[in-house]
Short mmCIF file of C-alpha atoms in Angstrom, two decimals:
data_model
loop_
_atom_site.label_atom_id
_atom_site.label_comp_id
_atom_site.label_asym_id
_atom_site.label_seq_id
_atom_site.Cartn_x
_atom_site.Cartn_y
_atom_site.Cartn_z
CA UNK A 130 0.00 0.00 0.00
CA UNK A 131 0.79 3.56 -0.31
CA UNK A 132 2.77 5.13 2.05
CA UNK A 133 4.32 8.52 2.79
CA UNK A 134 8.08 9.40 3.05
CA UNK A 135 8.71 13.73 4.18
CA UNK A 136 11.21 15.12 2.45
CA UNK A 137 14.25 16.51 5.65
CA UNK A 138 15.04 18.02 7.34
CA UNK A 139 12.68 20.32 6.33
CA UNK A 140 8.87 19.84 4.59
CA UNK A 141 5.92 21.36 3.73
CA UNK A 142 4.13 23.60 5.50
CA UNK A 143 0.89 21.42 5.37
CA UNK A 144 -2.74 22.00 6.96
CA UNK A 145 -2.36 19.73 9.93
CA UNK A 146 -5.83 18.82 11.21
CA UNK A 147 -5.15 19.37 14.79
CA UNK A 148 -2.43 22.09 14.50
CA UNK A 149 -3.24 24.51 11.99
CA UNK A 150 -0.54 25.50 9.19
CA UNK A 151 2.41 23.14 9.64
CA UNK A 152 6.03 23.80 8.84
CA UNK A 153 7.58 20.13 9.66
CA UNK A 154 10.85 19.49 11.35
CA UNK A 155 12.22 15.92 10.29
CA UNK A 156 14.89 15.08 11.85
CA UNK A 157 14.98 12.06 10.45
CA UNK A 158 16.55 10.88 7.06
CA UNK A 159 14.87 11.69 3.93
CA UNK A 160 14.86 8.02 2.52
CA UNK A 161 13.52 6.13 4.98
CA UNK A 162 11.91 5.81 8.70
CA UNK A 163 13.47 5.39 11.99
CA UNK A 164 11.01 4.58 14.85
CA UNK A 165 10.94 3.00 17.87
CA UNK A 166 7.68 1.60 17.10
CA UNK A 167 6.53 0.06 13.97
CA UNK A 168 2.71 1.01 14.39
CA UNK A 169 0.13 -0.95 11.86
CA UNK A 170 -1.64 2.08 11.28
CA UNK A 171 2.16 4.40 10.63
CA UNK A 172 1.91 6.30 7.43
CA UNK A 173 5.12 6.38 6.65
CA UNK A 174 4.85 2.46 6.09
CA UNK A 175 6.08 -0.74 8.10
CA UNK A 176 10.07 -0.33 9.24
CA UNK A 177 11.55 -3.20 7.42
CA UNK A 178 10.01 -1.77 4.08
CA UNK A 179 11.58 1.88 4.25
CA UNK A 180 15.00 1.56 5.53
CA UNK A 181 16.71 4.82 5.28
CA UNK A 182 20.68 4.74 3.67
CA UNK A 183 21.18 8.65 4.29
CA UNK A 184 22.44 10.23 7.34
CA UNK A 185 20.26 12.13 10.12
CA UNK A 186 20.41 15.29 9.33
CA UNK A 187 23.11 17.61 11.15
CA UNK A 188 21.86 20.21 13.28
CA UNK A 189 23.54 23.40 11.02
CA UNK A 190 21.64 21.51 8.01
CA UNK A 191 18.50 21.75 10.01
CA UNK A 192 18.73 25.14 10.97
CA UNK A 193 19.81 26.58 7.56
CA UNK A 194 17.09 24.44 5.73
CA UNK A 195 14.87 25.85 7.99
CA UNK A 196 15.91 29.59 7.39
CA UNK A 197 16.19 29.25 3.95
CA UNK A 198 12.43 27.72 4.04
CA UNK A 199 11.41 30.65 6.19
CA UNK A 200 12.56 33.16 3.82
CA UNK A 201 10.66 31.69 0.90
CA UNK A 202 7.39 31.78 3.02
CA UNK A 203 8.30 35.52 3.75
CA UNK A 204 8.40 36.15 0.28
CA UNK A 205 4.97 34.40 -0.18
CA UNK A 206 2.97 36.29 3.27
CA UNK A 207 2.86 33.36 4.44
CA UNK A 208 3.76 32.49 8.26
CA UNK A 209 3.32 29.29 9.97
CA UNK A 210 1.04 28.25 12.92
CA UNK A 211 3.25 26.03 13.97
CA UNK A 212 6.79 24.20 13.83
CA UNK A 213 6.11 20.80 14.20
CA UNK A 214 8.81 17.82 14.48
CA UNK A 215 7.34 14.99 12.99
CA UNK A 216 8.50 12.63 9.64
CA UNK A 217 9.72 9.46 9.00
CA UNK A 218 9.95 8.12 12.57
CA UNK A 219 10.71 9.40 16.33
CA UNK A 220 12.18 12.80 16.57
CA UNK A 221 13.86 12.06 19.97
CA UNK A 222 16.12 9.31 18.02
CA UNK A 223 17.99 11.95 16.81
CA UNK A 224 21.52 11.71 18.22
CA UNK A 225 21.73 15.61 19.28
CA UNK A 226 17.72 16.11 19.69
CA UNK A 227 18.08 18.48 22.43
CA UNK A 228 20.41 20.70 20.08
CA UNK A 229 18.41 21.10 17.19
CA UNK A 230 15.57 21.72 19.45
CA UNK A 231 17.41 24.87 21.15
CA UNK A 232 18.23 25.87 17.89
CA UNK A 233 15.13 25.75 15.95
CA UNK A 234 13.26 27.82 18.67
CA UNK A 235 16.42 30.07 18.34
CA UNK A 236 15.32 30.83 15.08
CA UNK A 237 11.46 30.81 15.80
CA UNK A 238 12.09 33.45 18.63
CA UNK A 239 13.94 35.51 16.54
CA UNK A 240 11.86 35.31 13.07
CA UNK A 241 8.36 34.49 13.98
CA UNK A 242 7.62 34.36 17.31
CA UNK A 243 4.04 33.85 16.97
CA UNK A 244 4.65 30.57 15.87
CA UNK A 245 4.12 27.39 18.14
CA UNK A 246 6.50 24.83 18.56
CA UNK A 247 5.57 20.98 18.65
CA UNK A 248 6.63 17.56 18.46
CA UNK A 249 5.12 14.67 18.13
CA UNK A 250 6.32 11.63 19.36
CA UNK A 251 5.91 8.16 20.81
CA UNK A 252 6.86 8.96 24.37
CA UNK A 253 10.09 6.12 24.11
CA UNK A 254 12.36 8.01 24.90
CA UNK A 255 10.82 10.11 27.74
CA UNK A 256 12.87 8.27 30.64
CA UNK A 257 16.34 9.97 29.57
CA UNK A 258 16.38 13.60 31.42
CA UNK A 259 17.99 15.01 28.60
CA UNK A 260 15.21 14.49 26.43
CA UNK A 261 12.52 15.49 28.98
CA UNK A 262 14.06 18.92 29.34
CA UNK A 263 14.24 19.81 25.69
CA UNK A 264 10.54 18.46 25.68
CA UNK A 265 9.96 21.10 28.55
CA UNK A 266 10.59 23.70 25.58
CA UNK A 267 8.38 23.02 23.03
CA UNK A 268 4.75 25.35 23.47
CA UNK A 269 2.99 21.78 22.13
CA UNK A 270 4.40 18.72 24.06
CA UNK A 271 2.59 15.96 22.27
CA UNK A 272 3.22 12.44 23.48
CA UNK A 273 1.82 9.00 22.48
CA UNK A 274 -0.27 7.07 24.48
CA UNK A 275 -2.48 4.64 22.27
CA UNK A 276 -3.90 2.19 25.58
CA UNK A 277 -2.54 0.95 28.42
CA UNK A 278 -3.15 -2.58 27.27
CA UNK A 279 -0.04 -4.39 27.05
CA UNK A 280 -1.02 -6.72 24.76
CA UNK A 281 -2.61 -4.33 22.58
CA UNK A 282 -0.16 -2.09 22.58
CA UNK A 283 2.16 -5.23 21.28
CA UNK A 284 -0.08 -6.10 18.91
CA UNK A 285 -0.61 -2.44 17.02
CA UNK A 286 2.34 0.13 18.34
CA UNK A 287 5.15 -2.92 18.29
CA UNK A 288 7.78 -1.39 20.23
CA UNK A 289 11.11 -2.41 19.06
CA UNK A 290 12.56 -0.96 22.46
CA UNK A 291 12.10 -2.05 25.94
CA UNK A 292 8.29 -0.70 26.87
CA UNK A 293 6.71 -1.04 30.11
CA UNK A 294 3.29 0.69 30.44
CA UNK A 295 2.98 1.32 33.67
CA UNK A 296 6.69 3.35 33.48
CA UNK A 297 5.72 5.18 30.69
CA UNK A 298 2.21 6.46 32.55
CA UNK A 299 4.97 7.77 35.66
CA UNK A 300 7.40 9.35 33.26
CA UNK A 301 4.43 10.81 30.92
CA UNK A 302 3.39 12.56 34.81
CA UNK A 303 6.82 13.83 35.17
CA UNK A 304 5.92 16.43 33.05
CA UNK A 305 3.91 17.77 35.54
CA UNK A 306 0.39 19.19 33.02
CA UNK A 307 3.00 20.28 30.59
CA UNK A 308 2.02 17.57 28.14
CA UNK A 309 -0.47 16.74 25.47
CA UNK A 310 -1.73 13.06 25.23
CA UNK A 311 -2.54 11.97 21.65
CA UNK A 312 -4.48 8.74 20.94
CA UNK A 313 -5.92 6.68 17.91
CA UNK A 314 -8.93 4.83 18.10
CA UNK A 315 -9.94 2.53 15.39
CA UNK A 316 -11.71 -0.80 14.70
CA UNK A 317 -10.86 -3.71 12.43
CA UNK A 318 -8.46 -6.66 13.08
CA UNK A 319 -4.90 -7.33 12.50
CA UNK A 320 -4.18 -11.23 11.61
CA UNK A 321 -7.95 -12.32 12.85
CA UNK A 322 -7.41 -10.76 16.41
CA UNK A 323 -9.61 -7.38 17.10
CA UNK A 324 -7.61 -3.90 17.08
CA UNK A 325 -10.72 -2.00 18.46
CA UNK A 326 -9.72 -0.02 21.65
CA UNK A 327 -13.28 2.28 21.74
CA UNK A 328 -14.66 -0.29 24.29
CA UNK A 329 -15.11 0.13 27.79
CA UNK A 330 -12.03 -2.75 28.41
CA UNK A 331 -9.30 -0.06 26.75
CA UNK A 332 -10.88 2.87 27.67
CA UNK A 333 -11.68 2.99 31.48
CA UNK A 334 -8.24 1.87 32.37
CA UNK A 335 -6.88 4.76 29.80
CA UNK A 336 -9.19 7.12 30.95
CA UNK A 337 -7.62 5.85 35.07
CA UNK A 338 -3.82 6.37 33.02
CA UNK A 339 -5.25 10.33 32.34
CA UNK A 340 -6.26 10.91 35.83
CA UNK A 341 -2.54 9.86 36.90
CA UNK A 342 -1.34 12.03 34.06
CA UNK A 343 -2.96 15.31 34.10
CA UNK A 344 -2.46 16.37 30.99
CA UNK A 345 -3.29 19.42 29.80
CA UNK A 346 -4.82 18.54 26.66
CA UNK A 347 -5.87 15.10 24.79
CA UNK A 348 -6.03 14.67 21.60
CA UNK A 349 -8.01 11.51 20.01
CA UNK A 350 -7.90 10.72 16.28
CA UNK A 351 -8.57 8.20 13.83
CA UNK A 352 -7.36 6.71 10.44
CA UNK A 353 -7.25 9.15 8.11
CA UNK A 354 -4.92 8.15 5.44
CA UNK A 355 -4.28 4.49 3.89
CA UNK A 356 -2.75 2.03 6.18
CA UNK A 357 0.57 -1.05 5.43
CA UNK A 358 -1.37 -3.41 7.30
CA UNK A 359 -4.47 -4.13 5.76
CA UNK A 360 -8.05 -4.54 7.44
CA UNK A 361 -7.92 -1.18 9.67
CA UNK A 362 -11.14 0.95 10.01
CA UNK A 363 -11.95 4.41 11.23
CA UNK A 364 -13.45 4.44 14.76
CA UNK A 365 -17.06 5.96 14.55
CA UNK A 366 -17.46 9.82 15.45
CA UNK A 367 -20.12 8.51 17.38
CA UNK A 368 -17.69 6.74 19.38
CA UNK A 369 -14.71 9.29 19.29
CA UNK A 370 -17.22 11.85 20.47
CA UNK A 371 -18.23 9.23 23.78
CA UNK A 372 -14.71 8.78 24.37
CA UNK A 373 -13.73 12.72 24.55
CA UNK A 374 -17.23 13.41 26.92
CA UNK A 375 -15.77 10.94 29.47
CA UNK A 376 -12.42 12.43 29.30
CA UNK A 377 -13.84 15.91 29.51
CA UNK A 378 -15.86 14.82 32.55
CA UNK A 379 -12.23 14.45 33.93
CA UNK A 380 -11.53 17.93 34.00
CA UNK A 381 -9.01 17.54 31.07
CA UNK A 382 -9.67 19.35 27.45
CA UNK A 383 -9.85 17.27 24.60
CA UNK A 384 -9.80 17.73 20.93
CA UNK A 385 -11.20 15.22 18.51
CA UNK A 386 -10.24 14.41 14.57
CA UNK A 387 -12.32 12.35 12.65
#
């Protein structure tokens, strides 16, 4: 199936449906993915299919890609919502992360300092300090957080690091509010086994995971583009809409994408 490889370290911007206009940071090679999971729904594609054979990206190539990119837009009137590291993979993997993250806001405070500054990411990586404080920087701290199923979270994010739920719930808390929680919801099945985590079996111990948490936003999506692994369906707005009145009843703010 169709899948989607971002150009680096640089791309777009793009209308993001949950931040606005986009300017992407990909830190990640331009040929391929790196990712500490290898999620059926990723779409960027299944690891083993899009292994990269270019370098990350250096830092100076990131920030004058992203200048030169900038100056363009200028030129255009155009000026992004938001700087958003994303791509082929996890941002964090990046060797000097914490680097290009000082020195893309560098450039963001001193060029357009309306602009946000987000990641997203998997949450992997959140147990090494380092990481956690250049996470502290970013105006949009958007971590992963699919279930708190084990098995599920086997079955559809397949870590290909060491992942233990119940660690990743403490360290996502470590952030004290200054964190986002994204989530996908879908339906279907993935080799004959079920992949639907709208039921009251995923949710009430994710919606428990939240309360620990305290988050200051959640985000919940769906599909929305085509999938590697076959046999994956949109969860229902109907059910996406149940799922963010139970976490609003938490006291949390939620955003849903269909």
């Amino acid at each position: 199936m169709s899948t989607i490889i971002y150009p680096s370290p640089v791309f777009g911007p793009v209308h993001s449906r949950r931040l606005g206009i986009s300017l992407g940071i990909n830190l990640l090679p331009g040929d391929g993915k790196v990712c500490s999971f290898d999620c059926v729904y990723c779409e960027c594609g299944l690891n083993a299919d899009r292994r990269p054979h270019t370098p990350f990206p250096t830092v100076e190539c990131v920030v004058a890609k992203l200048e030169e990119k900038l100056a363009e837009l200028r030129k255009e009137g155009i000026e992004p919502d938001v700087f958003t590291f994303a791509g082929n993979g996890e941002p964090t993997l990046h060797p000097h992360f914490a680097a290009a993250v000082k020195r893309v806001k560098e450039v963001r405070d001193r060029v357009c300092p309306r602009t946000r500054l987000s990641i997203l990411s998997n949450a992997t990586q959140i147990h090494r300090p380092e990481v956690r404080e250049a996470l502290a920087l970013f105006d949009d701290n958007i971590q992963k957080l699919d279930t708190v199923n084990p098995d599920y979270i086997s079955r559809v994010d397949c870590p290909q690091v060491s992942y233990d739920v119940e660690r990743q719930i403490s360290n996502l808390a470590l952030f004290n509010g200054n964190v986002v929680i994204q989530t996908m919801f879908m339906r279907g099945e993935v080799d004959g086994e079920s992949v639907d985590n709208t039921s009251d079996q995923y949710v009430l111990p994710y919606l428990d995971a939240l309360q620990r948490i305290r988050p200051r936003q959640v985000m919940i999506y769906t599909i929305d583009r085509e999938t590697p692994v076959p046999g994956l369906l949109k969860a229902t707005p109907e059910q996406l809409n149940t799922i963010a009145q139970r976490i609003r009843e938490l006291g949390i703010e939620v955003s849903v994408s269909y």
